[in-house]
Coordinates of C-alpha atoms and ligand atoms in Angstrom, one line a residue:
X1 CA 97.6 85.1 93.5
X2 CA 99.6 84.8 90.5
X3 CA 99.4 87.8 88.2
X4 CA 100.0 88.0 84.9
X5 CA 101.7 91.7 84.9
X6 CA 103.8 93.0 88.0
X7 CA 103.3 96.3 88.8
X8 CA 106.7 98.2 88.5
X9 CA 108.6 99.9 91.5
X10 CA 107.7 103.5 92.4
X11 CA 109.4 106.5 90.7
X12 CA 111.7 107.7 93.5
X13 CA 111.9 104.4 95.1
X14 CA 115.0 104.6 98.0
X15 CA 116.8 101.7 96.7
X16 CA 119.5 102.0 99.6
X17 CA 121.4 100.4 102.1
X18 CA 121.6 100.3 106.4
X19 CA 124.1 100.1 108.8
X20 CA 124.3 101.0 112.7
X21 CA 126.4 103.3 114.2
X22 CA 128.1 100.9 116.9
X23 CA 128.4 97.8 114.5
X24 CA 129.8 100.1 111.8
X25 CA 131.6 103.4 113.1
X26 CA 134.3 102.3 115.9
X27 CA 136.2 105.4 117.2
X28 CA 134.5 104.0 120.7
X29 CA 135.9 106.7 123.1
X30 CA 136.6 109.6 120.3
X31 CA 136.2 112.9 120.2
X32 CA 133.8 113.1 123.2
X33 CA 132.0 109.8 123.0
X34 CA 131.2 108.8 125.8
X35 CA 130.2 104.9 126.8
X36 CA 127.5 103.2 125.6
X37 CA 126.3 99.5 127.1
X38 CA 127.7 98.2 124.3
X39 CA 131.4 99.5 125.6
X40 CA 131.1 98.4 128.7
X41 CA 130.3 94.9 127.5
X42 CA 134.0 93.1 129.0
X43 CA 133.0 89.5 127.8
X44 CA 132.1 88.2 124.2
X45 CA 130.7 85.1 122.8
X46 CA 133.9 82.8 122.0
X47 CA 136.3 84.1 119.1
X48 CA 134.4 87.8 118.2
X49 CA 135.5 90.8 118.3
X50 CA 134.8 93.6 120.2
X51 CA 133.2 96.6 119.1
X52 CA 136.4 99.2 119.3
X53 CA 137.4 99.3 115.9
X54 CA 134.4 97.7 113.8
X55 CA 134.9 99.2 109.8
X56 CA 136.4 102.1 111.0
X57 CA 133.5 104.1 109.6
X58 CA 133.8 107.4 112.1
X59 CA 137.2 107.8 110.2
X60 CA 136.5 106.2 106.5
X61 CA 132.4 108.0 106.1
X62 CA 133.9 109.7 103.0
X63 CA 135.4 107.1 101.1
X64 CA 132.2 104.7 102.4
X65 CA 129.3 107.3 101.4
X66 CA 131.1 107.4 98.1
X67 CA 131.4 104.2 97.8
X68 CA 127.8 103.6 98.2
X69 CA 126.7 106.4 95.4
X70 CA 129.6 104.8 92.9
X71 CA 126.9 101.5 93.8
X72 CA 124.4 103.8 92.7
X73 CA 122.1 103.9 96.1
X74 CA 119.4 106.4 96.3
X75 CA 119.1 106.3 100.0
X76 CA 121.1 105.7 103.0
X77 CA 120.2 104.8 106.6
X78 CA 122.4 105.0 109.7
X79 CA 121.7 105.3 113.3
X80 CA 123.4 108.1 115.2
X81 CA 125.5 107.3 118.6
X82 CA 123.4 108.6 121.5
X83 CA 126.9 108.6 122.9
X84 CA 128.5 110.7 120.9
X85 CA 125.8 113.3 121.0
X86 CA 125.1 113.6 124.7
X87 CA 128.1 111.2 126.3
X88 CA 126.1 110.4 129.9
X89 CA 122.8 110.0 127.8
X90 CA 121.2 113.5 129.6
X91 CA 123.9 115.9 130.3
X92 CA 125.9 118.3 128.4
X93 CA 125.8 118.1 125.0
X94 CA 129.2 117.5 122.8
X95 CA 129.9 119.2 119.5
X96 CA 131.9 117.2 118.1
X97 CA 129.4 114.5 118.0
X98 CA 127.2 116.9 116.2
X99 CA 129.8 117.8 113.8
X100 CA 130.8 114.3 112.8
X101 CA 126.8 113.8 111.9
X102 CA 126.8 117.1 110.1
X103 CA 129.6 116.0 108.5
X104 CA 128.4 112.3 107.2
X105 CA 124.4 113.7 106.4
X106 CA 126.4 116.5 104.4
X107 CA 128.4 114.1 102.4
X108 CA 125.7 111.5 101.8
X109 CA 123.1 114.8 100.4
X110 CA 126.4 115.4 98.5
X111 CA 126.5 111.7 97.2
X112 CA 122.7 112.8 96.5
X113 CA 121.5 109.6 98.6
X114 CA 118.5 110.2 100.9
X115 CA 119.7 109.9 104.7
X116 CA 117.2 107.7 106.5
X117 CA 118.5 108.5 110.6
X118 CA 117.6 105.9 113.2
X119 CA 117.4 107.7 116.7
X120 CA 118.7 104.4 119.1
X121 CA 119.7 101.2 117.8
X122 CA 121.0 99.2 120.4
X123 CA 123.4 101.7 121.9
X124 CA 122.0 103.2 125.5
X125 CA 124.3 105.5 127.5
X126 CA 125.7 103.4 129.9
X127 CA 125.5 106.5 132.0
X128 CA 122.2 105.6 131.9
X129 CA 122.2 102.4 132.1
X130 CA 123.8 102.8 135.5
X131 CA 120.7 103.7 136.8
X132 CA 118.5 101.0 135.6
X133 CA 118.2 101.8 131.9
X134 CA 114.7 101.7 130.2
X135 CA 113.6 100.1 133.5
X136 CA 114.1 103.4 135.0
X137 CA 111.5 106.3 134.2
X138 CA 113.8 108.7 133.6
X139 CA 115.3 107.5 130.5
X140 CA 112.2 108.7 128.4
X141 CA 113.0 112.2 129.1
X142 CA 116.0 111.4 128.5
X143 CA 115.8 109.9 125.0
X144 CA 113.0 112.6 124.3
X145 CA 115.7 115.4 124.9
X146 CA 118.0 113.7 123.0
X147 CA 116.1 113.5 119.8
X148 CA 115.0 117.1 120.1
X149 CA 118.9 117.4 120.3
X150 CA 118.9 115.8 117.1
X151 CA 115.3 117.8 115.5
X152 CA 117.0 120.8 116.5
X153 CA 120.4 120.2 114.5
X154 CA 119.4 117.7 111.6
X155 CA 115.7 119.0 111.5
X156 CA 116.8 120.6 108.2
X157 CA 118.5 118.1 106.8
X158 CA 117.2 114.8 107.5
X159 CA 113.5 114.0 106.3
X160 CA 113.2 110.7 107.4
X161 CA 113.6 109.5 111.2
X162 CA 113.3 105.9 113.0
X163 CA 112.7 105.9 116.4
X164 CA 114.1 102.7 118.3
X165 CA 115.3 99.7 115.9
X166 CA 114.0 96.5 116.9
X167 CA 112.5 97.1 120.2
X168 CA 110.5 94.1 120.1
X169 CA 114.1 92.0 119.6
X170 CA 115.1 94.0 122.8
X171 CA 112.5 92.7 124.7
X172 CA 112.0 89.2 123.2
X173 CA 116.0 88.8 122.9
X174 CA 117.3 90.9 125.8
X175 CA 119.9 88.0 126.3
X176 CA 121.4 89.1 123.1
X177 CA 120.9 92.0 123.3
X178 CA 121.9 93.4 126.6
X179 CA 118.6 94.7 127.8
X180 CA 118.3 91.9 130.8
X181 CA 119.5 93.0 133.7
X182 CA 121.7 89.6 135.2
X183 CA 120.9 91.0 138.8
X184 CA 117.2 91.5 138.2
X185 CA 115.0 88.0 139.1
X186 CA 112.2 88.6 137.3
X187 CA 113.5 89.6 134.4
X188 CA 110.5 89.7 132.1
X189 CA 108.2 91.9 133.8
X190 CA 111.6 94.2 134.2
X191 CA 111.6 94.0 130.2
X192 CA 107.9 94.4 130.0
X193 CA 108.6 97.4 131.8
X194 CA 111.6 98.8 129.7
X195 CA 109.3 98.0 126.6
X196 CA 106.6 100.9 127.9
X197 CA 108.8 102.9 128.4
X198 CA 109.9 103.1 125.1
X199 CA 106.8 103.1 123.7
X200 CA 106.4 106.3 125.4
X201 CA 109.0 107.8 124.7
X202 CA 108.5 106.7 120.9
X203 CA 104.9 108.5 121.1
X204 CA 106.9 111.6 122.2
X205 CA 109.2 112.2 119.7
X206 CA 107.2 110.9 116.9
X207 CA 104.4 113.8 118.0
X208 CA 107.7 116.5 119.2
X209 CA 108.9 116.3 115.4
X210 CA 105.8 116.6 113.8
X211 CA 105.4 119.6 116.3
X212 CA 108.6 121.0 115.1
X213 CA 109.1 120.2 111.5
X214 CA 105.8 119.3 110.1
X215 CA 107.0 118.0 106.5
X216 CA 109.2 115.4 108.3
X217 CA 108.1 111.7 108.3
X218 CA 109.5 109.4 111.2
X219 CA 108.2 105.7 112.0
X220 CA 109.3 102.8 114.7
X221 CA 111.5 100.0 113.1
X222 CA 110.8 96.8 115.0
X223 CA 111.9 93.4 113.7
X224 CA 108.8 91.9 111.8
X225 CA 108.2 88.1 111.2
X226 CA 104.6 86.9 110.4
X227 CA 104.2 83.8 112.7
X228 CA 103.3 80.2 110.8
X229 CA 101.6 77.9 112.4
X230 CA 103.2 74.4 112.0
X231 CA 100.0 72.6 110.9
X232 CA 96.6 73.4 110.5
X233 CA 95.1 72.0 113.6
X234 CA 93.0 75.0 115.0
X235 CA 95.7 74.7 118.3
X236 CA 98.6 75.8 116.6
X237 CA 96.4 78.5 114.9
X238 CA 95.7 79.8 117.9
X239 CA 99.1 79.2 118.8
X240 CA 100.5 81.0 115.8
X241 CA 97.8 83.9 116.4
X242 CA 99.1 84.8 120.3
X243 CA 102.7 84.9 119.3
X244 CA 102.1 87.1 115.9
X245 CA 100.3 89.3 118.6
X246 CA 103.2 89.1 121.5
X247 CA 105.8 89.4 118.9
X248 CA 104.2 91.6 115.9
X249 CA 101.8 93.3 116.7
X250 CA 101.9 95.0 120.5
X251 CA 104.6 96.8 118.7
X252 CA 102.8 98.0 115.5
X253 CA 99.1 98.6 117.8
X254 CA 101.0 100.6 120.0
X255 CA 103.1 102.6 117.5
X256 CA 99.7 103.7 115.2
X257 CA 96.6 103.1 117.9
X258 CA 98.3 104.0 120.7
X259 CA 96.6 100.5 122.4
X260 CA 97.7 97.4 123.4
X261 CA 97.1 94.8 121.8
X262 CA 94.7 93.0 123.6
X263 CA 95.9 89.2 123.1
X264 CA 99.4 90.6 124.2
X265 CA 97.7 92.3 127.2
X266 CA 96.2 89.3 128.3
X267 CA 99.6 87.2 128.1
X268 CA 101.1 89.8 130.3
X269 CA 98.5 90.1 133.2
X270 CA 98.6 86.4 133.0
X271 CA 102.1 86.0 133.4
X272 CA 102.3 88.8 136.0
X273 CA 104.7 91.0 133.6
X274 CA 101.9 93.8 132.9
X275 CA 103.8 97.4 133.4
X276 CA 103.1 100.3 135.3
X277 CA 101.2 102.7 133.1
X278 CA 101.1 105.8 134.6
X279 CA 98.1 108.6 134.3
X280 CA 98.4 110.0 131.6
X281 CA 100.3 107.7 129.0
X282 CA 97.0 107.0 126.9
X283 CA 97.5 110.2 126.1
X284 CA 100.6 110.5 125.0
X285 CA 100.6 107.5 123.4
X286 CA 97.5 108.1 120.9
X287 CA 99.0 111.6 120.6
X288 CA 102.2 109.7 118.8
X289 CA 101.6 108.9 115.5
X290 CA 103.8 107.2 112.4
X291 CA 103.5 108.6 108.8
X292 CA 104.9 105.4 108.0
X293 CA 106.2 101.8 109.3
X294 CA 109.5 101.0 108.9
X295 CA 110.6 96.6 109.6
X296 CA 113.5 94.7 109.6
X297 CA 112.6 91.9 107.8
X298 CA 115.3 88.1 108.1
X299 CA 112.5 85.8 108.2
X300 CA 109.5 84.1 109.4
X301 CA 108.9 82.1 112.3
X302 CA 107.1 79.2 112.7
X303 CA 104.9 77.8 115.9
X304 CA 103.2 74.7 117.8
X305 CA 100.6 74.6 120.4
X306 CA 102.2 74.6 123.5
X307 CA 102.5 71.1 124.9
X308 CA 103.3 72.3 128.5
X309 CA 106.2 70.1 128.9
X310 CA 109.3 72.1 129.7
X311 CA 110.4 71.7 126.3
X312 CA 108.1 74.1 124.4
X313 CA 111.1 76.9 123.7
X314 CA 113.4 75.6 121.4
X315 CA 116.7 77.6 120.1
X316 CA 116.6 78.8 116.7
X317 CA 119.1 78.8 114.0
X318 CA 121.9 77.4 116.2
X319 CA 122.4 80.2 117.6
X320 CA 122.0 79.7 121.4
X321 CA 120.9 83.2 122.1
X322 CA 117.6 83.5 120.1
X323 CA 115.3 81.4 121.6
X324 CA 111.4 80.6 120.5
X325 CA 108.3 78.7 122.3
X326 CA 107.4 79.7 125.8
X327 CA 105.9 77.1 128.2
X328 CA 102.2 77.4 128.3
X329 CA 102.3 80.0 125.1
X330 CA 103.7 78.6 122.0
X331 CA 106.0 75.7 121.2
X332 CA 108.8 77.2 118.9
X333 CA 109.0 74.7 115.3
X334 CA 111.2 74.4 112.7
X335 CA 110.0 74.9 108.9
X336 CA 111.1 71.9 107.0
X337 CA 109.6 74.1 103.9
X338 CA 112.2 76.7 103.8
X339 CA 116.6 76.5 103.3
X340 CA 118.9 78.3 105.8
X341 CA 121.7 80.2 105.8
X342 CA 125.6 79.5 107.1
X343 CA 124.1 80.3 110.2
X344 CA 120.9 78.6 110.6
X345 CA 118.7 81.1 110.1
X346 CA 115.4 80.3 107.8
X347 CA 115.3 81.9 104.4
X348 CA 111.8 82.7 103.2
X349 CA 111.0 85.1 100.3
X350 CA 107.5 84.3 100.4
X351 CA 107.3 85.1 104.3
X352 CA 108.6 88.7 103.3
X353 CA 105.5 89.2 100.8
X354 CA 103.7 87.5 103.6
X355 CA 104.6 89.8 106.1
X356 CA 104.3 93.3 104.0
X357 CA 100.8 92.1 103.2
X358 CA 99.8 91.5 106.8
X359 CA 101.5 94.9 108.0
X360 CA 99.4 96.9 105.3
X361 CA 96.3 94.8 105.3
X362 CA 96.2 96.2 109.3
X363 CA 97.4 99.4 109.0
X364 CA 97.5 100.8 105.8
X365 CA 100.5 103.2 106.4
X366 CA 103.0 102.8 103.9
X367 CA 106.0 100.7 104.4
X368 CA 110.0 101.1 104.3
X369 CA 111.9 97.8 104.7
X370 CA 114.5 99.3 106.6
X371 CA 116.8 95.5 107.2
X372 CA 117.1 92.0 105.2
X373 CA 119.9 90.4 104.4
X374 CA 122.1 87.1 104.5
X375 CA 124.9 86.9 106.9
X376 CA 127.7 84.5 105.6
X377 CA 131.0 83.5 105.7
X378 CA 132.1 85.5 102.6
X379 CA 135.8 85.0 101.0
X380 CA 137.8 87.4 99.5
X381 CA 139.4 85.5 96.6
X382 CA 143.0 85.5 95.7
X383 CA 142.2 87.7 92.5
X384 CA 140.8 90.4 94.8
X385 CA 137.2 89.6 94.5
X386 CA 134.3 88.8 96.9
X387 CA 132.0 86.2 95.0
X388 CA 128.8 86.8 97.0
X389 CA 126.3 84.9 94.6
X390 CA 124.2 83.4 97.5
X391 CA 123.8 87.0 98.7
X392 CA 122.8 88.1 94.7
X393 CA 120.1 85.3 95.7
X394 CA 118.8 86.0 98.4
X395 CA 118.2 89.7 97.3
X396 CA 116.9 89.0 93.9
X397 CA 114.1 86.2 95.7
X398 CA 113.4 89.4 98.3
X399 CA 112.4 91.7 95.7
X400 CA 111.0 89.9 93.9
X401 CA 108.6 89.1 96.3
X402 CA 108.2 92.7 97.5
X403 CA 107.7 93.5 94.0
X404 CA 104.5 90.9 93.7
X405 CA 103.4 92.5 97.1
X406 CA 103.6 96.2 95.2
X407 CA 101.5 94.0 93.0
X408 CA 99.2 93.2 96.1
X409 CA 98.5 96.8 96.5
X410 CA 100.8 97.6 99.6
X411 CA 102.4 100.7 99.6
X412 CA 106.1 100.8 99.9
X413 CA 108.8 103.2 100.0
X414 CA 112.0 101.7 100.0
X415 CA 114.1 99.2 100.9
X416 CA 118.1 99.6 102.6
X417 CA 118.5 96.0 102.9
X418 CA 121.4 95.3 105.8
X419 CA 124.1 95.6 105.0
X420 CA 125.8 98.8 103.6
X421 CA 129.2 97.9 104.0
X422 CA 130.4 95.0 106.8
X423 CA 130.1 95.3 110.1
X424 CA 130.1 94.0 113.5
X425 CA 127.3 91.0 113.7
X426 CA 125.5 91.9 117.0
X427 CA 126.9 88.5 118.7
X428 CA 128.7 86.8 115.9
X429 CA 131.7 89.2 114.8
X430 CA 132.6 90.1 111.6
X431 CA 133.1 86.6 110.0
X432 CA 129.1 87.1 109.6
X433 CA 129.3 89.2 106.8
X434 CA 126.0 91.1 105.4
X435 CA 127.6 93.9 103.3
X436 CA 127.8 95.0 99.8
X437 CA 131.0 96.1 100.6
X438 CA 133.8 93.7 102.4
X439 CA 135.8 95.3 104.9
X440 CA 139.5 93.5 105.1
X441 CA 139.5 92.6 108.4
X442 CA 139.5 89.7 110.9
X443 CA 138.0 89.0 114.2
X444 CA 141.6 89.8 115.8
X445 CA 143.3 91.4 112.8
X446 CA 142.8 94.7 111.4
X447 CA 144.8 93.8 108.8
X448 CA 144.3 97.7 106.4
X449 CA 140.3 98.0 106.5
X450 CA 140.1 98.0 102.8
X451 CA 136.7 98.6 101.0
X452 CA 135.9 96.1 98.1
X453 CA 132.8 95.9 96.4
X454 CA 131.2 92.4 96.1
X455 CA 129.7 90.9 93.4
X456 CA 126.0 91.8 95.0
X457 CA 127.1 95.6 94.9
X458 CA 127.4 95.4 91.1
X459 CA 124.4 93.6 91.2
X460 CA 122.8 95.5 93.4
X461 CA 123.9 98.7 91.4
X462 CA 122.7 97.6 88.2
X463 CA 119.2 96.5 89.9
X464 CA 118.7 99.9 91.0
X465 CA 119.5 101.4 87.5
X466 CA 116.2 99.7 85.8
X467 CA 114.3 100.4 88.9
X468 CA 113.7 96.9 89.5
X469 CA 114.8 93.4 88.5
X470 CA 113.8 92.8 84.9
X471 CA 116.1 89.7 85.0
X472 CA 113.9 87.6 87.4
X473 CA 110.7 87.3 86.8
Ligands
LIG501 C1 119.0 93.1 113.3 C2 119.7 94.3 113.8 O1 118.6 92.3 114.3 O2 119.7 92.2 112.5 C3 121.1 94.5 113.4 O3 119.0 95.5 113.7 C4 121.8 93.1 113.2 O4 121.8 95.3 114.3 C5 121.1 92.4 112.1 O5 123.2 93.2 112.9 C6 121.6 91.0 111.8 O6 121.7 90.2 113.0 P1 123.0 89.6 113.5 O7 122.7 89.1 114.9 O8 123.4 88.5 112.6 O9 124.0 90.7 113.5

């Protein structure tokens, strides 16, 4: 549909920024932390760094929160470190921890940015891990005392909550992401039963903090990409519609209906990865409910029929740990339509108007774009500036886009693109920039950890003052 007149942006729109504790804060075994799976990684895809130091945020929060109000942000989000609050994931509980967080949500309601507090991204105990992770029951009661940890301290503070970030990537990219068990054979159903798990314990907390604090809004933040399919023979619709439901939406079913998704279903009891539901879960998984859907958004993906042959999963991007097409499932494509990034990955503004159109047209909750960005190889000049114009780009096209799906009718309230400042990439290092802010350091070299703000932050900053981008339409 082209329109003739864009509706504008909401009033109160969180124009904002993300980051993740581990990527961002370092300080790895400070003040109480205790180990996460992510510190007890020893090996590292060829020339990255590890985790230890990343930006230095646990000891830099100041100068970055204010950093990020001088942009002009309206609204922060940050996960906390499971580790730092409870170090073994279930045992005793370490102030410090708390007092950093008290200390950071403090400064950023100072700032006057809304904190947006993701519960777990990435980072399980490794305490608990030890004992077979998600895999194991346990660690829902685990994670579902640990956010009543965090209710009970922040409940006053903190409006908005995320439950799990990405926990579809988890399962669909456990590789990457540390959630396969190497000594486990079949490793699928072992993910398939990790991924129930969660999404009880999800269900619990989201229905433990509307129990506690009633005006507080909390949502699950999986990564959402509407599937393609690579032509229009009705195979590779099909195709196209199983994976949209083994990807997409078993996540976002579970997380508002409290169901499987039935297409998903069927893929698991056919492949033998169905999970042991235990009496009672319907329950407490229709009792959880989301006031609103948070997504990652990157990009799309795009889909075949499979042909069956061995060769239906293809790697994406060039990056050898994300993988798409299953044999007998779908047949991972590329999209000749749409540019990529440094780093492979597929750029599609459309797919992002795309994808918040499909989100609300099935579940008509409103929507917070909670990631999207551009990773890149970003230089700092010799003049002291970051010339980041690709990353201007690729924001601009994205709200654009979000603002013709406002247009659409979808409901949306904000967007904290990724990243904040830059981080640690989860398997890349920190050549693969995504912040508004560069971070003077090297894979190996900490060189001083300066803050700079790129040309997108002055962009960004300037976006955010006229509510919207009056430049680009
Ligand atoms: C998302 C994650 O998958 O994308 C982030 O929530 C991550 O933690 C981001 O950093 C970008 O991906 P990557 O692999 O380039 O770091």
């Amino acid at each position: 549909m082209r329109y003739t007149h864009l509706k504008p942006f909401p009033e109160n729109f969180f124009w904002g920024a993300s980051t993740s504790a581990y990527q961002v804060e370092g300080a790895w075994n400070e003040d109480g932390k205790g180990p996460s799976v992510i510190d007890a990684r020893s090996e590292y895809p060829e020339g990255t760094t590890d985790f230890t130091v990343a930006s230095d945020h646990y000891h830099k929060y100041k100068q970055d929160i204010a950093l990020l109000a001088e942009i002009g942000l309206k609204a922060y989000r940050f996960s906390i470190a499971w580790t730092r609050i409870v170090p073994d994931g279930d045992g005793e509980i370490n102030t410090a921890g708390l007092d950093f967080y008290h200390h950071l949500i403090d400064e950023i309601r100072v700032q006057g940015m809304e904190p947006i507090v993701t519960l777990y991204h990435f980072d399980l105990p490794q305490a608990l891990m030890d004992v077979g992770g998600w895999y194991n029951r346990q660690t829902v009661d685990a994670f579902a005392r640990y956010a009543e940890i965090l209710f009970d301290a922040f409940g006053e503070k903190v409006k908005y909550w995320l439950t799990i970030n990405e926990q579809n990537l988890m399962i669909l990219q456990g590789n990457a992401l540390g959630t396969v068990d190497p000594k486990i054979q079949n490793d699928k159903k072992n993910l398939y039963q990790q991924n129930h798990h969660m999404l009880v314990a999800q269900a619990r907390v989201m229905q433990l903090l509307h129990e506690k604090y009633p005006a507080s809004l909390i949502g699950p933040a999986p990564n959402i990409a509407l599937i393609y399919a690579a032509t229009p023979k009705p195979e590779d619709v099909l195709a196209s519609e199983n994976y949209n439901a083994i990807r997409n939406w078993l996540y976002l079913d579970m997380a508002v209906h409290g169901k499987y998704n039935h297409l998903a279903w069927a893929y698991m009891e056919d492949k033998g990865f169905l999970p042991d539901v235990q009496a009672g879960d319907d329950v407490i998984l229709a009792a959880g409910k989301p006031d609103f859907i948070a997504f990652n958004y990157y990009t799309t993906q795009t889909v075949a029929a499979s042909q069956g042959d061995g060769h239906d999963e293809v790697i994406r991007g060039g990056n050898k740990y994300l993988k798409s097409g299953e044999d007998g499932v779908h047949r991972g494509a590329a999209n000749e339509h749409l540019p990529r990034t440094q780093f492979g990955t597929e750029i599609d503004p459309v797919g992002f108007r795309n994808t918040l159109r499909a989100i609300y047209g099935r579940y008509r909750l409103p929507l917070l774009i909670t990631e999207n960005g551009i990773g890149a190889f970003d230089k700092l000049e010799a003049d002291g500036t970051i010339n980041d114009q690709y990353r201007i780009d690729y924001l601009r096209a994205h709200i654009h886009q979000m603002q013709l799906a406002i247009t659409d009718g979808v409901k949306i309230l904000g967007y904290t693109p990724w990243s904040a400042i830059d981080l640690i990439s989860t398997h890349q290092g920190c050549s693969k920039r995504y912040g508004l802010i560069y971070v003077n350091r090297d894979e190996f070299d900490l060189k001083d950890l300066r803050r700079i703000k790129k040309k997108s932050a002055y962009w960004y900053g300037e976006m955010i003052k006229r509510n919207g981008l009056t430049d680009a339409v």
